GROMACS .gro file of C-alpha atoms in nm:
model
  296
    1MET     CA    1  12.144   8.645   9.558
    2ALA     CA    2  12.071   8.776   9.194
    3LEU     CA    3  11.917   8.666   8.929
    4SER     CA    4  12.031   8.850   8.584
    5VAL     CA    5  11.861   8.821   8.243
    6HIS     CA    6  12.123   8.937   7.969
    7ASN     CA    7  11.989   8.980   7.603
    8LEU     CA    8  11.746   8.742   7.631
    9THR     CA    9  11.512   8.652   7.328
   10LYS     CA   10  11.266   8.380   7.269
   11LYS     CA   11  11.101   8.346   6.892
   12TYR     CA   12  10.828   8.112   6.777
   13GLY     CA   13  10.878   8.090   6.416
   14HIS     CA   14  10.842   8.443   6.287
   15ILE     CA   15  10.692   8.559   6.602
   16THR     CA   16  10.931   8.737   6.858
   17ALA     CA   17  10.750   8.687   7.212
   18VAL     CA   18  11.052   8.834   7.428
   19HIS     CA   19  11.319   9.085   7.245
   20ASN     CA   20  11.695   9.146   7.373
   21LEU     CA   21  11.588   9.155   7.707
   22ASP     CA   22  11.811   9.272   8.044
   23LEU     CA   23  11.722   9.262   8.388
   24GLU     CA   24  11.860   9.254   8.743
   25MET     CA   25  11.685   9.109   9.029
   26GLU     CA   26  11.795   9.079   9.396
   27LYS     CA   27  11.595   9.030   9.707
   28GLY     CA   28  11.210   9.245   9.683
   29VAL     CA   29  10.908   9.238   9.519
   30TYR     CA   30  10.934   9.312   9.129
   31GLY     CA   31  10.630   9.380   8.965
   32LEU     CA   32  10.606   9.259   8.605
   33LEU     CA   33  10.354   9.487   8.443
   34GLY     CA   34  10.177   9.476   8.114
   35VAL     CA   35   9.912   9.422   7.884
   36ASN     CA   36   9.779   9.067   7.771
   37GLY     CA   37  10.043   8.948   7.511
   38ALA     CA   38  10.318   9.165   7.648
   39GLY     CA   39  10.539   8.863   7.676
   40LYS     CA   40  10.541   8.813   8.076
   41THR     CA   41  10.418   8.472   8.030
   42THR     CA   42  10.692   8.370   7.802
   43LEU     CA   43  10.962   8.536   8.013
   44ILE     CA   44  10.816   8.351   8.341
   45ARG     CA   45  10.869   8.033   8.128
   46MET     CA   46  11.206   8.069   8.085
   47LEU     CA   47  11.288   8.186   8.438
   48CYS     CA   48  11.137   7.858   8.531
   49THR     CA   49  11.341   7.672   8.298
   50LEU     CA   50  11.011   7.538   8.136
   51SER     CA   51  11.129   7.690   7.790
   52ARG     CA   52  11.459   7.745   7.672
   53PRO     CA   53  11.568   8.113   7.517
   54THR     CA   54  11.648   8.141   7.153
   55SER     CA   55  11.962   8.339   7.244
   56GLY     CA   56  12.059   8.553   7.556
   57SER     CA   57  12.127   8.381   7.892
   58ILE     CA   58  11.955   8.386   8.274
   59THR     CA   59  12.208   8.360   8.550
   60TYR     CA   60  12.175   8.316   8.932
   61ASP     CA   61  12.453   8.444   9.122
   62GLY     CA   62  12.664   8.421   8.780
   63GLU     CA   63  12.583   8.062   8.720
   64ASP     CA   64  12.360   7.961   8.411
   65ILE     CA   65  12.015   7.842   8.532
   66PHE     CA   66  11.973   7.591   8.265
   67ARG     CA   67  12.324   7.425   8.340
   68MET     CA   68  12.223   7.439   8.704
   69GLY     CA   69  11.938   7.193   8.644
   70GLY     CA   70  11.794   7.067   8.975
   71ARG     CA   71  12.023   7.285   9.177
   72TYR     CA   72  11.822   7.585   9.031
   73ARG     CA   73  11.474   7.432   9.058
   74GLU     CA   74  11.529   7.322   9.421
   75MET     CA   75  11.549   7.689   9.522
   76LEU     CA   76  11.242   7.800   9.255
   77GLY     CA   77  10.879   7.826   9.333
   78TYR     CA   78  10.632   7.867   9.064
   79LEU     CA   79  10.252   7.988   9.069
   80PRO     CA   80  10.134   7.947   8.705
   81GLN     CA   81   9.828   8.115   8.586
   82ASP     CA   82   9.631   7.783   8.622
   83PHE     CA   83   9.785   7.524   8.825
   84GLY     CA   84   9.676   7.136   8.783
   85TYR     CA   85   9.519   6.947   9.059
   86TYR     CA   86   9.362   6.656   9.119
   87PRO     CA   87   8.996   6.776   9.248
   88ASP     CA   88   8.918   6.470   9.468
   89LEU     CA   89   9.242   6.503   9.652
   90SER     CA   90   9.240   6.670  10.006
   91VAL     CA   91   9.414   7.000  10.066
   92TRP     CA   92   9.636   6.827  10.259
   93ASP     CA   93   9.692   6.524  10.040
   94TYR     CA   94   9.733   6.778   9.748
   95LEU     CA   95  10.034   6.936   9.951
   96MET     CA   96  10.188   6.613  10.049
   97TYR     CA   97  10.212   6.502   9.690
   98ILE     CA   98  10.339   6.806   9.556
   99ALA     CA   99  10.615   6.778   9.834
  100SER     CA  100  10.693   6.408   9.715
  101LEU     CA  101  10.743   6.534   9.378
  102LYS     CA  102  10.996   6.812   9.496
  103GLY     CA  103  11.174   6.539   9.685
  104ILE     CA  104  11.081   6.670  10.029
  105ARG     CA  105  11.099   6.403  10.312
  106PRO     CA  106  10.771   6.326  10.492
  107ALA     CA  107  10.873   6.504  10.824
  108PRO     CA  108  10.975   6.813  10.703
  109ALA     CA  109  10.718   6.845  10.442
  110LYS     CA  110  10.436   6.767  10.707
  111SER     CA  111  10.614   7.033  10.922
  112ARG     CA  112  10.622   7.274  10.621
  113ALA     CA  113  10.248   7.220  10.522
  114ASN     CA  114  10.102   7.290  10.855
  115GLU     CA  115  10.298   7.613  10.863
  116LEU     CA  116  10.212   7.729  10.522
  117LEU     CA  117   9.828   7.613  10.584
  118TYR     CA  118   9.818   7.859  10.877
  119GLN     CA  119   9.998   8.107  10.686
  120VAL     CA  120   9.737   8.135  10.426
  121GLY     CA  121   9.460   8.059  10.624
  122LEU     CA  122   9.345   7.743  10.503
  123GLU     CA  123   9.419   7.543  10.839
  124ARG     CA  124   9.064   7.451  10.878
  125LYS     CA  125   9.050   7.347  10.515
  126ARG     CA  126   9.286   7.088  10.525
  127LYS     CA  127   9.055   6.801  10.482
  128ALA     CA  128   8.830   6.986  10.230
  129LYS     CA  129   8.870   6.822   9.880
  130MET     CA  130   9.018   7.065   9.625
  131ARG     CA  131   8.726   7.048   9.395
  132THR     CA  132   8.506   7.220   9.678
  133LEU     CA  133   8.715   7.526   9.708
  134SER     CA  134   8.637   7.865   9.592
  135GLY     CA  135   8.853   8.040   9.321
  136GLY     CA  136   9.055   8.257   9.625
  137MET     CA  137   9.119   7.940   9.839
  138LEU     CA  138   9.266   7.733   9.510
  139ARG     CA  139   9.499   8.040   9.464
  140ARG     CA  140   9.605   8.030   9.831
  141VAL     CA  141   9.656   7.644   9.792
  142GLY     CA  142   9.862   7.728   9.467
  143MET     CA  143  10.074   7.979   9.685
  144ALA     CA  144  10.126   7.714   9.935
  145GLN     CA  145  10.266   7.446   9.728
  146ALA     CA  146  10.508   7.693   9.574
  147LEU     CA  147  10.630   7.801   9.892
  148LEU     CA  148  10.693   7.421  10.015
  149ASN     CA  149  11.040   7.420   9.935
  150ASP     CA  150  11.109   7.743  10.119
  151PRO     CA  151  11.221   7.891   9.774
  152GLY     CA  152  11.455   8.165   9.750
  153ILE     CA  153  11.292   8.291   9.409
  154LEU     CA  154  10.940   8.283   9.385
  155VAL     CA  155  10.756   8.345   9.057
  156LEU     CA  156  10.385   8.435   9.056
  157ASP     CA  157  10.203   8.459   8.729
  158GLU     CA  158   9.870   8.655   8.731
  159PRO     CA  159   9.817   8.538   9.101
  160THR     CA  160   9.487   8.713   9.160
  161ALA     CA  161   9.328   8.679   8.845
  162GLY     CA  162   8.955   8.611   8.901
  163LEU     CA  163   9.003   8.697   9.299
  164ASP     CA  164   8.740   8.942   9.437
  165PRO     CA  165   8.874   9.265   9.620
  166LYS     CA  166   8.920   9.117   9.975
  167GLU     CA  167   9.134   8.790   9.841
  168ARG     CA  168   9.330   9.023   9.636
  169ILE     CA  169   9.439   9.216   9.943
  170ARG     CA  170   9.486   8.905  10.130
  171PHE     CA  171   9.706   8.785   9.857
  172ARG     CA  172   9.904   9.118   9.826
  173ASN     CA  173   9.959   9.106  10.201
  174LEU     CA  174  10.094   8.753  10.183
  175VAL     CA  175  10.333   8.827   9.916
  176SER     CA  176  10.437   9.148  10.075
  177GLY     CA  177  10.542   8.912  10.393
  178LEU     CA  178  10.738   8.680  10.198
  179ALA     CA  179  10.969   8.960  10.020
  180SER     CA  180  11.220   9.012  10.298
  181ASP     CA  181  11.486   8.741  10.200
  182ARG     CA  182  11.380   8.626   9.850
  183ILE     CA  183  11.314   8.752   9.516
  184VAL     CA  184  10.968   8.772   9.424
  185LEU     CA  185  10.850   8.830   9.057
  186LEU     CA  186  10.498   8.907   9.025
  187SER     CA  187  10.346   8.903   8.678
  188THR     CA  188  10.003   9.124   8.635
  189HIS     CA  189   9.802   9.351   8.455
  190ILE     CA  190   9.659   9.483   8.774
  191VAL     CA  191   9.794   9.781   8.871
  192SER     CA  192   9.681   9.745   9.227
  193ASP     CA  193   9.818   9.413   9.278
  194ILE     CA  194  10.193   9.578   9.278
  195GLU     CA  195  10.124   9.941   9.356
  196TYR     CA  196  10.202   9.900   9.728
  197ILE     CA  197  10.380   9.610   9.749
  198ALA     CA  198  10.650   9.629   9.463
  199ASN     CA  199  11.000   9.719   9.533
  200GLN     CA  200  11.070   9.774   9.154
  201ILE     CA  201  10.829   9.782   8.853
  202ILE     CA  202  10.912   9.628   8.504
  203MET     CA  203  10.677   9.763   8.238
  204MET     CA  204  10.690   9.523   7.940
  205ASP     CA  205  10.533   9.569   7.604
  206LYS     CA  206  10.589   9.373   7.277
  207GLY     CA  207  10.835   9.162   7.438
  208GLU     CA  208  11.059   9.439   7.578
  209ALA     CA  209  11.105   9.618   7.910
  210PHE     CA  210  11.101   9.969   7.824
  211ARG     CA  211  11.076  10.096   8.136
  212THR     CA  212  11.190  10.011   8.510
  213GLY     CA  213  11.190  10.207   8.850
  214THR     CA  214  11.022  10.233   9.160
  215PRO     CA  215  10.656  10.317   9.176
  216ASP     CA  216  10.726  10.664   9.274
  217GLU     CA  217  10.962  10.673   8.978
  218ILE     CA  218  10.730  10.531   8.752
  219VAL     CA  219  10.455  10.765   8.868
  220ASP     CA  220  10.712  11.067   8.843
  221SER     CA  221  10.788  10.993   8.462
  222ILE     CA  222  10.451  11.123   8.373
  223SER     CA  223  10.417  11.396   8.659
  224GLY     CA  224  10.192  11.692   8.535
  225ARG     CA  225   9.986  11.505   8.234
  226ALA     CA  226   9.663  11.426   8.420
  227TRP     CA  227   9.398  11.678   8.389
  228ASN     CA  228   9.045  11.751   8.540
  229CYS     CA  229   8.834  11.883   8.255
  230LEU     CA  230   8.459  11.961   8.215
  231VAL     CA  231   8.292  11.896   7.883
  232PRO     CA  232   7.962  11.870   7.765
  233ARG     CA  233   7.816  11.532   7.774
  234GLU     CA  234   7.735  11.508   7.398
  235LYS     CA  235   8.090  11.572   7.351
  236VAL     CA  236   8.195  11.276   7.564
  237GLY     CA  237   8.248  11.048   7.265
  238LYS     CA  238   8.481  11.290   7.059
  239TRP     CA  239   8.704  11.342   7.379
  240GLU     CA  240   8.738  10.987   7.426
  241ARG     CA  241   8.847  10.950   7.061
  242GLU     CA  242   9.088  11.210   7.083
  243PHE     CA  243   9.252  11.156   7.440
  244LEU     CA  244   9.329  10.902   7.680
  245VAL     CA  245   8.998  10.927   7.942
  246ALA     CA  246   9.121  10.769   8.248
  247ASN     CA  247   8.801  10.824   8.418
  248MET     CA  248   8.448  10.994   8.374
  249LYS     CA  249   8.187  11.119   8.610
  250THR     CA  250   7.837  11.262   8.502
  251THR     CA  251   7.737  11.599   8.708
  252PRO     CA  252   7.466  11.830   8.632
  253GLN     CA  253   7.716  12.071   8.479
  254GLY     CA  254   7.823  11.821   8.224
  255ALA     CA  255   8.071  11.522   8.216
  256GLN     CA  256   8.396  11.566   8.451
  257LEU     CA  257   8.708  11.384   8.278
  258ARG     CA  258   9.011  11.244   8.414
  259VAL     CA  259   9.225  11.329   8.114
  260LEU     CA  260   9.583  11.220   8.054
  261ALA     CA  261   9.802  11.432   7.819
  262ASP     CA  262  10.126  11.615   7.776
  263GLU     CA  263   9.941  11.964   7.749
  264PRO     CA  264   9.642  12.094   7.890
  265PRO     CA  265   9.380  11.961   7.680
  266MET     CA  266   9.136  12.279   7.715
  267GLU     CA  267   9.121  12.613   7.860
  268GLY     CA  268   9.041  12.566   8.234
  269ALA     CA  269   9.126  12.211   8.264
  270VAL     CA  270   9.256  12.173   8.641
  271PRO     CA  271   9.609  11.952   8.689
  272GLU     CA  272   9.592  11.681   8.935
  273PRO     CA  273   9.804  11.448   9.086
  274VAL     CA  274   9.894  11.120   8.855
  275THR     CA  275   9.853  10.771   9.002
  276LEU     CA  276  10.015  10.433   8.901
  277GLU     CA  277   9.714  10.346   8.720
  278ASP     CA  278   9.748  10.669   8.536
  279ALA     CA  279  10.107  10.558   8.432
  280PHE     CA  280   9.975  10.241   8.292
  281LEU     CA  281   9.705  10.430   8.090
  282TYR     CA  282   9.960  10.647   7.963
  283TYR     CA  283  10.211  10.408   7.865
  284PHE     CA  284   9.982  10.133   7.726
  285GLY     CA  285   9.676  10.318   7.605
  286GLU     CA  286   9.622  10.368   7.236
  287LYS     CA  287   9.601  10.749   7.226
  288ASP     CA  288   9.847  11.026   7.280
  289GLY     CA  289  10.130  10.914   7.519
  290GLY     CA  290  10.189  10.565   7.411
  291HIS     CA  291  10.512  10.449   7.530
  292GLU     CA  292  10.696  10.430   7.170
  293ASP     CA  293  10.657  10.819   7.147
  294ALA     CA  294  10.736  10.878   7.535
  295GLU     CA  295  11.089  10.935   7.669
  296ILE     CA  296  11.215  10.632   7.836
   0.00000   0.00000   0.00000
């Protein structure tokens, strides 16, 4: 099981949304990390055959996914940022409707829907109207519909957007449990969504994947660049303009800043362990350490 992207480019007129992208994915969780507008959704739409590339190819086990057509889509599960539903359908009827669209016969569809409702914690909501569900519950129904055909490839586009911390944790745990026998691609700009569950992280900006690696490898790439600095409170604005400030805490002695920089930003700066969130800010921030100037 291998999903491969080769020299993939997608242009909309004079705008290049994805540029010469190369990726290799096998079983496991792949976190697609980037700010809004990085090209993540454009890539996902091509992976789901909703949009054709301008050039390059996407293959599954060596076969072009667009030539595979229905055979590829049968093994694909997709949860977009906003999935459509009829608000007056019950959760059960919605899943049966989606199962019919996917060509799943009634008996296996009912069995699978029962299993998934239990898995996403909605077995008691099967008769509830879709319009009555909370945002978190709707995302769980969305995950269930994406899994109805037991897909070998599961693509999730910003799946936790708008969810509270408890729902995000539930969602992450569900994704982690699904990854042992399938490819899961999870697109997000929320670092905590993938910090503990991703086998590989793909950092994407301006249509390019500029760094890939395990979470530890991404963190190690900025090792030694986090500093604890105590500065006068009246100088905080100047520091925020000149450095990447990850955190600020006001103390009686002044402002305690967590600064990301290649060198100690001041005398007495104390080095601190770096995190994946630090790496995100370091590579995507607008001050020192933007990814275009970093070694990649």
